[in-house]
Coordinates of C-alpha atoms in Angstrom, one line a residue:
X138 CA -29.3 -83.8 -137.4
X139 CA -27.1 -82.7 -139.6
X140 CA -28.1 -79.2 -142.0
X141 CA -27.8 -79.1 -145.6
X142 CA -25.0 -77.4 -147.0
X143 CA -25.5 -74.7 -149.9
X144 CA -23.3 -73.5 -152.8
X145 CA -22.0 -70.6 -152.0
X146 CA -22.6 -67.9 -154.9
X147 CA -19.3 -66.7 -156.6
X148 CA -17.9 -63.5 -155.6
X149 CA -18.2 -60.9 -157.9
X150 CA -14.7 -59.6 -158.4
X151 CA -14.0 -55.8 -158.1
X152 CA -13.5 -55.0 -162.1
X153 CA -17.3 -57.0 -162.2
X154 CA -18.9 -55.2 -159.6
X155 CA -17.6 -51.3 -161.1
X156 CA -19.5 -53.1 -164.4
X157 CA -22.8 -53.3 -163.0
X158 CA -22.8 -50.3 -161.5
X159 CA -22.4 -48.4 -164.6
X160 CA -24.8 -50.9 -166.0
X161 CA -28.2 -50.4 -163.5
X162 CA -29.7 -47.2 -162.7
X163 CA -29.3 -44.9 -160.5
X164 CA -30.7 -44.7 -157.3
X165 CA -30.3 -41.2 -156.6
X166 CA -30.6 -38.1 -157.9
X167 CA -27.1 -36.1 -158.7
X168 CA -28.3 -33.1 -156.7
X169 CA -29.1 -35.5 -153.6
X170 CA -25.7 -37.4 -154.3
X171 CA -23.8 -34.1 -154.0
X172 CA -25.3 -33.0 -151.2
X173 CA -26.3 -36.2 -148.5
X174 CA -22.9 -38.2 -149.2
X175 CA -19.6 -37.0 -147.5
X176 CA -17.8 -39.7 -148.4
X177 CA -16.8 -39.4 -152.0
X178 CA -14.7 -36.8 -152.8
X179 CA -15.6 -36.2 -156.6
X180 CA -19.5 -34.9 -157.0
X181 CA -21.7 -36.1 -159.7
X182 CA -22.5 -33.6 -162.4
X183 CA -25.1 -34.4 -165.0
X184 CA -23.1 -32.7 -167.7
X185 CA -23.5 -31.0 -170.8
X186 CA -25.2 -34.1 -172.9
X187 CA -28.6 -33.5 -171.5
X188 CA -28.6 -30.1 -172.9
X189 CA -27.4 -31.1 -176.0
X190 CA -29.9 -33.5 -176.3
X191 CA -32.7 -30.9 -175.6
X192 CA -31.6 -28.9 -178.4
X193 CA -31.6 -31.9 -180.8
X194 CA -35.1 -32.4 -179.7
X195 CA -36.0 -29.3 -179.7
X196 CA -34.2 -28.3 -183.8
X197 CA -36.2 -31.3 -184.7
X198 CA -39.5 -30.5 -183.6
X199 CA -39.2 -27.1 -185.4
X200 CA -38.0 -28.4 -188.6
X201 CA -40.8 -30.9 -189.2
X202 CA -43.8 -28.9 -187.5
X203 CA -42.6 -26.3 -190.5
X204 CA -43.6 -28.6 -192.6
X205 CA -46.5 -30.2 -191.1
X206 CA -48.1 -26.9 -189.3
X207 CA -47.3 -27.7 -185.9
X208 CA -45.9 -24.4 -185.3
X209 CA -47.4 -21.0 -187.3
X210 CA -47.7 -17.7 -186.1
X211 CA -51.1 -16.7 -185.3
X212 CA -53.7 -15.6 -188.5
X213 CA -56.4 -13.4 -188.6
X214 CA -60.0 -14.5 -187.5
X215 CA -62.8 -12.9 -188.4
X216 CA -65.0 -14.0 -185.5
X217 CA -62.1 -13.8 -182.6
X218 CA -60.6 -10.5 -184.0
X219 CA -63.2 -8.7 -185.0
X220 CA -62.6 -5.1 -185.4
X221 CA -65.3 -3.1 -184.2
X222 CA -65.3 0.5 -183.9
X223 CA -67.0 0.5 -180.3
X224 CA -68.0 -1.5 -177.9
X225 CA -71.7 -1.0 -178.6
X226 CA -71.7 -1.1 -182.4
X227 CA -72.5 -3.9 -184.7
X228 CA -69.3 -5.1 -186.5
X229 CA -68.8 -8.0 -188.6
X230 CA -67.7 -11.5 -188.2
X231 CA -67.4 -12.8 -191.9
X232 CA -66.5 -11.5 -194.6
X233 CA -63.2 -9.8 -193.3
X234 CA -60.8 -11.7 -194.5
X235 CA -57.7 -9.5 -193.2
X236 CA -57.1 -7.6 -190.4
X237 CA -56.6 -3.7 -190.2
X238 CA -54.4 -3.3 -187.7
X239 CA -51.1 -2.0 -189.6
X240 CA -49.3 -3.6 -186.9
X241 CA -50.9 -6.6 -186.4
X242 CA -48.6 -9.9 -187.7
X243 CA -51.8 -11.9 -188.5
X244 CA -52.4 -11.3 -192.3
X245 CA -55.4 -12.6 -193.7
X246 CA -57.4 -16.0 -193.8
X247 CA -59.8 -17.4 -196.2
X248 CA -62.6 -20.0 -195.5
X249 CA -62.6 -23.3 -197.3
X250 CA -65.3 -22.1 -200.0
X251 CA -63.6 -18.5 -200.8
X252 CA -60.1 -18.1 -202.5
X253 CA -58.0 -15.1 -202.3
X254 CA -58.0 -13.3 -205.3
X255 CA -54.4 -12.4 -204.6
X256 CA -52.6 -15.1 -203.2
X257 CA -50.3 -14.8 -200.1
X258 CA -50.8 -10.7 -200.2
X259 CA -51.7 -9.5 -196.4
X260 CA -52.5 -5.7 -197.5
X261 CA -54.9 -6.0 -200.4
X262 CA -58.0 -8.2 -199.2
X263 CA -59.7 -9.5 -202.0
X264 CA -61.9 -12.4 -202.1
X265 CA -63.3 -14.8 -205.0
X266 CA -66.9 -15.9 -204.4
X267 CA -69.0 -18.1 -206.7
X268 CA -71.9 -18.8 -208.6
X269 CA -73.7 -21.8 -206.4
X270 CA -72.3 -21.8 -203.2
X271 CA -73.8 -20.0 -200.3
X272 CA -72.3 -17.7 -197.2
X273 CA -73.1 -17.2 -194.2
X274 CA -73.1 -12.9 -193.0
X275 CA -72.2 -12.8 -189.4
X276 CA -72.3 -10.3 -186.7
X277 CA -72.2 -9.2 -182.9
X278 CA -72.9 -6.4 -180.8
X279 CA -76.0 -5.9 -182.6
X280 CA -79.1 -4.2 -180.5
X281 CA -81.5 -6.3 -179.5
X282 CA -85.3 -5.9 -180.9
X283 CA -83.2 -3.7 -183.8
X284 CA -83.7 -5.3 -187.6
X285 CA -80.3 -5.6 -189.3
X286 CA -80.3 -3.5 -192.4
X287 CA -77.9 -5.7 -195.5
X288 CA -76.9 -4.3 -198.3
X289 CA -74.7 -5.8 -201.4
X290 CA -72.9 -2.5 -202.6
X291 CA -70.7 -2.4 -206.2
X292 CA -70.4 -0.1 -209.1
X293 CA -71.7 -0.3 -212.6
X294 CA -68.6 0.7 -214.0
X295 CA -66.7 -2.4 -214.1
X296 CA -63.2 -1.8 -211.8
X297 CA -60.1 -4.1 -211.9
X298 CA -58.7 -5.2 -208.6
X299 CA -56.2 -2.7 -207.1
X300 CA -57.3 0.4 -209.5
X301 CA -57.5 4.0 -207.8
X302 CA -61.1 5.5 -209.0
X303 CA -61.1 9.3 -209.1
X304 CA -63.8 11.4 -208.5
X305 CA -65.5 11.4 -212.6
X306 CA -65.1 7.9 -212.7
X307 CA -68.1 6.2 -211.0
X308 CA -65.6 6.1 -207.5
X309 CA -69.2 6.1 -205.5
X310 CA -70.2 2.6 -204.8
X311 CA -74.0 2.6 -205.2
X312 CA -76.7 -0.1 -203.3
X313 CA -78.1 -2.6 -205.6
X314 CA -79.7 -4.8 -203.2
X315 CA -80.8 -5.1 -199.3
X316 CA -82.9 -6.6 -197.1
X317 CA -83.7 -6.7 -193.6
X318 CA -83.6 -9.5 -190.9
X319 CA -84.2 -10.0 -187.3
X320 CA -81.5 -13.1 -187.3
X321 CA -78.5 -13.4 -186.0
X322 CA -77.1 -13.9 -189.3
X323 CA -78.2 -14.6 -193.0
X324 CA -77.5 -16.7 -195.7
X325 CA -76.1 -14.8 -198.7
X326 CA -77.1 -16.9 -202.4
X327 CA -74.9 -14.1 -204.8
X328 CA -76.7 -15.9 -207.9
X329 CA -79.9 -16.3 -206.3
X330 CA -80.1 -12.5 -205.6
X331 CA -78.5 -11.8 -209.1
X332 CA -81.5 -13.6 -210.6
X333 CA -83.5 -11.0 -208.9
X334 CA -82.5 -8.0 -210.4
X335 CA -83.8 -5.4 -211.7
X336 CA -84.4 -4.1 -207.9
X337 CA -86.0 -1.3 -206.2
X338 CA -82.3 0.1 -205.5
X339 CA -80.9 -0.8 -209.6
X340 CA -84.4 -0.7 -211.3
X341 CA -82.6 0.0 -215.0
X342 CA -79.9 -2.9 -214.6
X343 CA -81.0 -6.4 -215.9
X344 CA -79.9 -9.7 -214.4
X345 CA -77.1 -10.0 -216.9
X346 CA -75.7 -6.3 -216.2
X347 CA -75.7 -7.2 -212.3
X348 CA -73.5 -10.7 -213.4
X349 CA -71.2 -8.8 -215.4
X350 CA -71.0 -6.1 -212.9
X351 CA -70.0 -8.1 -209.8
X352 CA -66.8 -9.5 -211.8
X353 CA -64.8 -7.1 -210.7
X354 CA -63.8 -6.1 -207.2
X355 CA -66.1 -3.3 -206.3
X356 CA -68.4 -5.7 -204.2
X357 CA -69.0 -4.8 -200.2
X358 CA -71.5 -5.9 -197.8
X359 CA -72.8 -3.5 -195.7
X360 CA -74.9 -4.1 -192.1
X361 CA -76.4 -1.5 -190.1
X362 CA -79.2 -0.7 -187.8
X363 CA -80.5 2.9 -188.9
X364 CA -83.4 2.9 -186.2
X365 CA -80.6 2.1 -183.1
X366 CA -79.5 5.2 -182.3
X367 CA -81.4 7.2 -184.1
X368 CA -80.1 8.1 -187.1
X369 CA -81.0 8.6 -191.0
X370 CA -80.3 6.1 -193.7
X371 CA -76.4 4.5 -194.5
X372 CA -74.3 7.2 -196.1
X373 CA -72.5 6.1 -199.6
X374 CA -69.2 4.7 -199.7
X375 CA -66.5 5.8 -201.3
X376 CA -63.1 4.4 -202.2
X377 CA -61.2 8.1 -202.7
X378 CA -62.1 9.4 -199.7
X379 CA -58.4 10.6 -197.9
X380 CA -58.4 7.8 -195.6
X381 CA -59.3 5.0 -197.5
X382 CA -56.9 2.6 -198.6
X383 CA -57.3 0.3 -201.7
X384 CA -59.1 -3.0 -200.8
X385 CA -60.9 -0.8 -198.0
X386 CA -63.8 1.6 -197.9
X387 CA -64.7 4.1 -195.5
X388 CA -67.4 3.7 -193.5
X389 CA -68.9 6.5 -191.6
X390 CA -71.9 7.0 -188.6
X391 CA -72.9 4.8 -186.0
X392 CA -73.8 1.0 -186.1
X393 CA -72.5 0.2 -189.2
X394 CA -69.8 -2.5 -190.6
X395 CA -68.4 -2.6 -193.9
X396 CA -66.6 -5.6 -195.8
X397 CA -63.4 -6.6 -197.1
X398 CA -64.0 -6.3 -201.3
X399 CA -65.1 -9.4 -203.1
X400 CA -65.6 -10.6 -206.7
X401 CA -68.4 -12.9 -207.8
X402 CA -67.5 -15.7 -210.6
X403 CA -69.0 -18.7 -212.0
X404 CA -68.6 -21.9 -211.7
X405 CA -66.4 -22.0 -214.6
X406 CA -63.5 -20.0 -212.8
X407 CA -64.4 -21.9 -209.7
X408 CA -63.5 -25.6 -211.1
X409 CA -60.4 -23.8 -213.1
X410 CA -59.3 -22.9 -209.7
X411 CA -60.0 -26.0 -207.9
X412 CA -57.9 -28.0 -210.7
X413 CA -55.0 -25.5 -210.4
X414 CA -55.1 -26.3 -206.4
X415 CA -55.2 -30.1 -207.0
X416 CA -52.4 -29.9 -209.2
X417 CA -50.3 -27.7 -207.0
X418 CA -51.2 -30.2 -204.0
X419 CA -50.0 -33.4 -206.1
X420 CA -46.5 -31.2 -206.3
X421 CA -46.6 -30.8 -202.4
X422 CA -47.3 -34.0 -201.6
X423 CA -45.1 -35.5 -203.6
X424 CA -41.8 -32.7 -202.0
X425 CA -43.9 -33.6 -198.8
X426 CA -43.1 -37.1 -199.2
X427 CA -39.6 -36.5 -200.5
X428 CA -39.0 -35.1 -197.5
X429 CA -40.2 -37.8 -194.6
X430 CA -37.9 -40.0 -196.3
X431 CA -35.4 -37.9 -195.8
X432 CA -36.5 -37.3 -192.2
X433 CA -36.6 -41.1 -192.0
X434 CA -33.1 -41.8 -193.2
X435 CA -31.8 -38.9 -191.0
X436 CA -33.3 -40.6 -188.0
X437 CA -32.1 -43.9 -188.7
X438 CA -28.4 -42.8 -189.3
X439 CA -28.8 -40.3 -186.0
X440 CA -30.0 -42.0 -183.3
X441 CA -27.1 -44.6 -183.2
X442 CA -25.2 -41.5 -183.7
X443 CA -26.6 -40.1 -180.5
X444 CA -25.9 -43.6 -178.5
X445 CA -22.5 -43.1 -179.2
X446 CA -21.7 -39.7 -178.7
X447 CA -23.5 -40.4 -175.3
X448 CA -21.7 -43.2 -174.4
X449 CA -18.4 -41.3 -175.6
X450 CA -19.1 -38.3 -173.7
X451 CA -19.9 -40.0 -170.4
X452 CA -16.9 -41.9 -170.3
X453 CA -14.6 -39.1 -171.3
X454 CA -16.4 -36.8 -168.7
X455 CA -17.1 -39.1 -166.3
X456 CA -20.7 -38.2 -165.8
X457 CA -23.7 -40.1 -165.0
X458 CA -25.7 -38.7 -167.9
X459 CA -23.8 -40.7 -170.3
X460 CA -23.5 -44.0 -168.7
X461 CA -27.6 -44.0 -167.8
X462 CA -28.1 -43.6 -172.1
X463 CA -25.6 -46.3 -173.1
X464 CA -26.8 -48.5 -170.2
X465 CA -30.6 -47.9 -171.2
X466 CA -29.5 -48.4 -175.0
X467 CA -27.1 -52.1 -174.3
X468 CA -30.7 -53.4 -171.8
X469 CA -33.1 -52.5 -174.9
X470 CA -31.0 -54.3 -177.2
X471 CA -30.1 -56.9 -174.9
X472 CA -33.8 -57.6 -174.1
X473 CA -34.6 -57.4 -178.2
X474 CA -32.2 -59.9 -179.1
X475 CA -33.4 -62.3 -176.2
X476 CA -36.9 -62.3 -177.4
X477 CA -36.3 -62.5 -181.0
X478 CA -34.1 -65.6 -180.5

């Protein structure tokens, strides 16, 4: 019985077979290649295109997480850097807006519902807070069993942000209101507590005198515990003392923390700033958007770019780099056009 004869499959010629090579991936790694085979006499080196490519990668990444936030240094957080002045003294975790380390690179950082009264400045810390909304007075390190003393400190002399006091000019902040709470933190209403006055601390000033009083940026909130340690009632505050700074006030004794300066405003002056924001954000969006496409059309013209600068520098080098990039790039279009047909 005779067997069935097969066609033979062509030969592939020599010129053929070198194509395909270059054309399917490698099967080794260039460091293994260099260092199992004895028989070539040229080693395989991967080339400067991967690093190139890296730093492509790498320059674009930076340039659009600028713009999106990817990438930002690190900013002040009231509850993770909270300054305290010991380990076992109550410190605040809201209402510090900045940090007071001189040499910290953090700046300042305001929640959603307060504004910074001075926009992109990191050494004076004043904060807008309004009529209606409600914020939350935070702590740690606070002695158990121990009420928390808080007090809303400002001056009946009306003082415009960043102006030096001196010592005949009402530069001793005085308590207007307090209460005491066995929380973990409280809820401060600044026109709910306005509506209060007059109060056992301002007896002589009306509800209206406290509003027109807390314009301006004399403001602080004070916590303490006067029965943790010991010790009398708070001391008075005072902006002009040597080593206060403006946007600061010195705080002296034990278990007590001290506020960054606020102002209190209506709600007037709260929706004047919100529509300032909005129209500054339709501005951004609209660069924001002016800039993807410009992203978008850089891409497009760079990556075939890239394809042939790869192809180009693996053939002039000779490295395997280059010819795995071109190869990858002729399948994926080979493979697009053969389903799209």
């Amino acid at each position: 019985m005779t067997q069935p004869k097969f066609p033979r499959c062509p030969t592939a010629t020599p010129k053929e077979s070198e194509t395909m090579r270059l054309l399917s991936p490698p099967t080794s790694s260039p460091l293994l290649s260099t260092t199992t085979s004895r028989t070539t006499s040229r080693t395989i080196s991967p080339g400067p295109l991967p690093l190139v490519l890296r730093l492509l990668v790498t320059g674009f990444l930076i340039m659009s997480s600028s713009r999106t936030g990817l990438v930002s240094a690190g900013t002040f957080d009231a509850v993770k850097d909270a300054e305290c002045a010991s380990p076992n003294t109550i410190c605040l975790t809201s209402f510090r807006w900045c940090t007071r380390d001189p040499q910290s690179k953090k700046g300042c950082s305001y929640p959603d519902d307060i504004d910074a009264f001075f926009p992109g400045s990191d050494t004076v810390p004043y904060a807008m807070l309004y009529h209606g909304s409600k914020y939350d007075i935070t702590w740690k390190q606070a002695k158990p069993g121990v009420p928390v003393l808080i007090e809303w400190l400002f001056s009946s002399n009306l003082v415009q942000a960043g102006d030096h006091r001196d010592d005949h000019g009402g530069g001793e902040l005085e308590v207007k209101w307090s209460t005491n709470t066995t929380g973990s933190s409280y809820t401060f209403d600044p026109l709910a507590i306005l509506g209060t006055f007059p109060t056992s601390q301002a007896p002589n000033m009306s509800t209206w005198e406290a509003i027109a009083s807390t314009h301006d940026a004399s403001n602080h909130i004070r916590i303490s515990q006067p029965g943790a340690n010991g010790d009398g009632a708070p001391p008075s505050v005072s902006l002009t003392a040597p080593s206060a700074t403006v946007g600061r006030a010195t705080l002296g004794g034990a278990n007590r923390s001290v506020s960054d300066q606020f102002l209190v405003h209506s709600r007037w002056t709260e929706q004047f700033v919100r529509n300032v924001q909005a129209y500054d954000a339709t501005l951004y969006g609209q660069q924001q958007r002016n800039w993807q496409i410009g992203v978008g059309a850089g891409i497009g013209i760079g990556v075939p770019l890239l394809v042939t600068l790869a192809w180009f520098v693996g053939h002039r080098l000779g490295t395997r780099a280059g010819y795995d990039i071109a190869a990858k790039a002729a399948r994926r279009e080979y493979v697009r056009r053969d389903t799209s047909s």
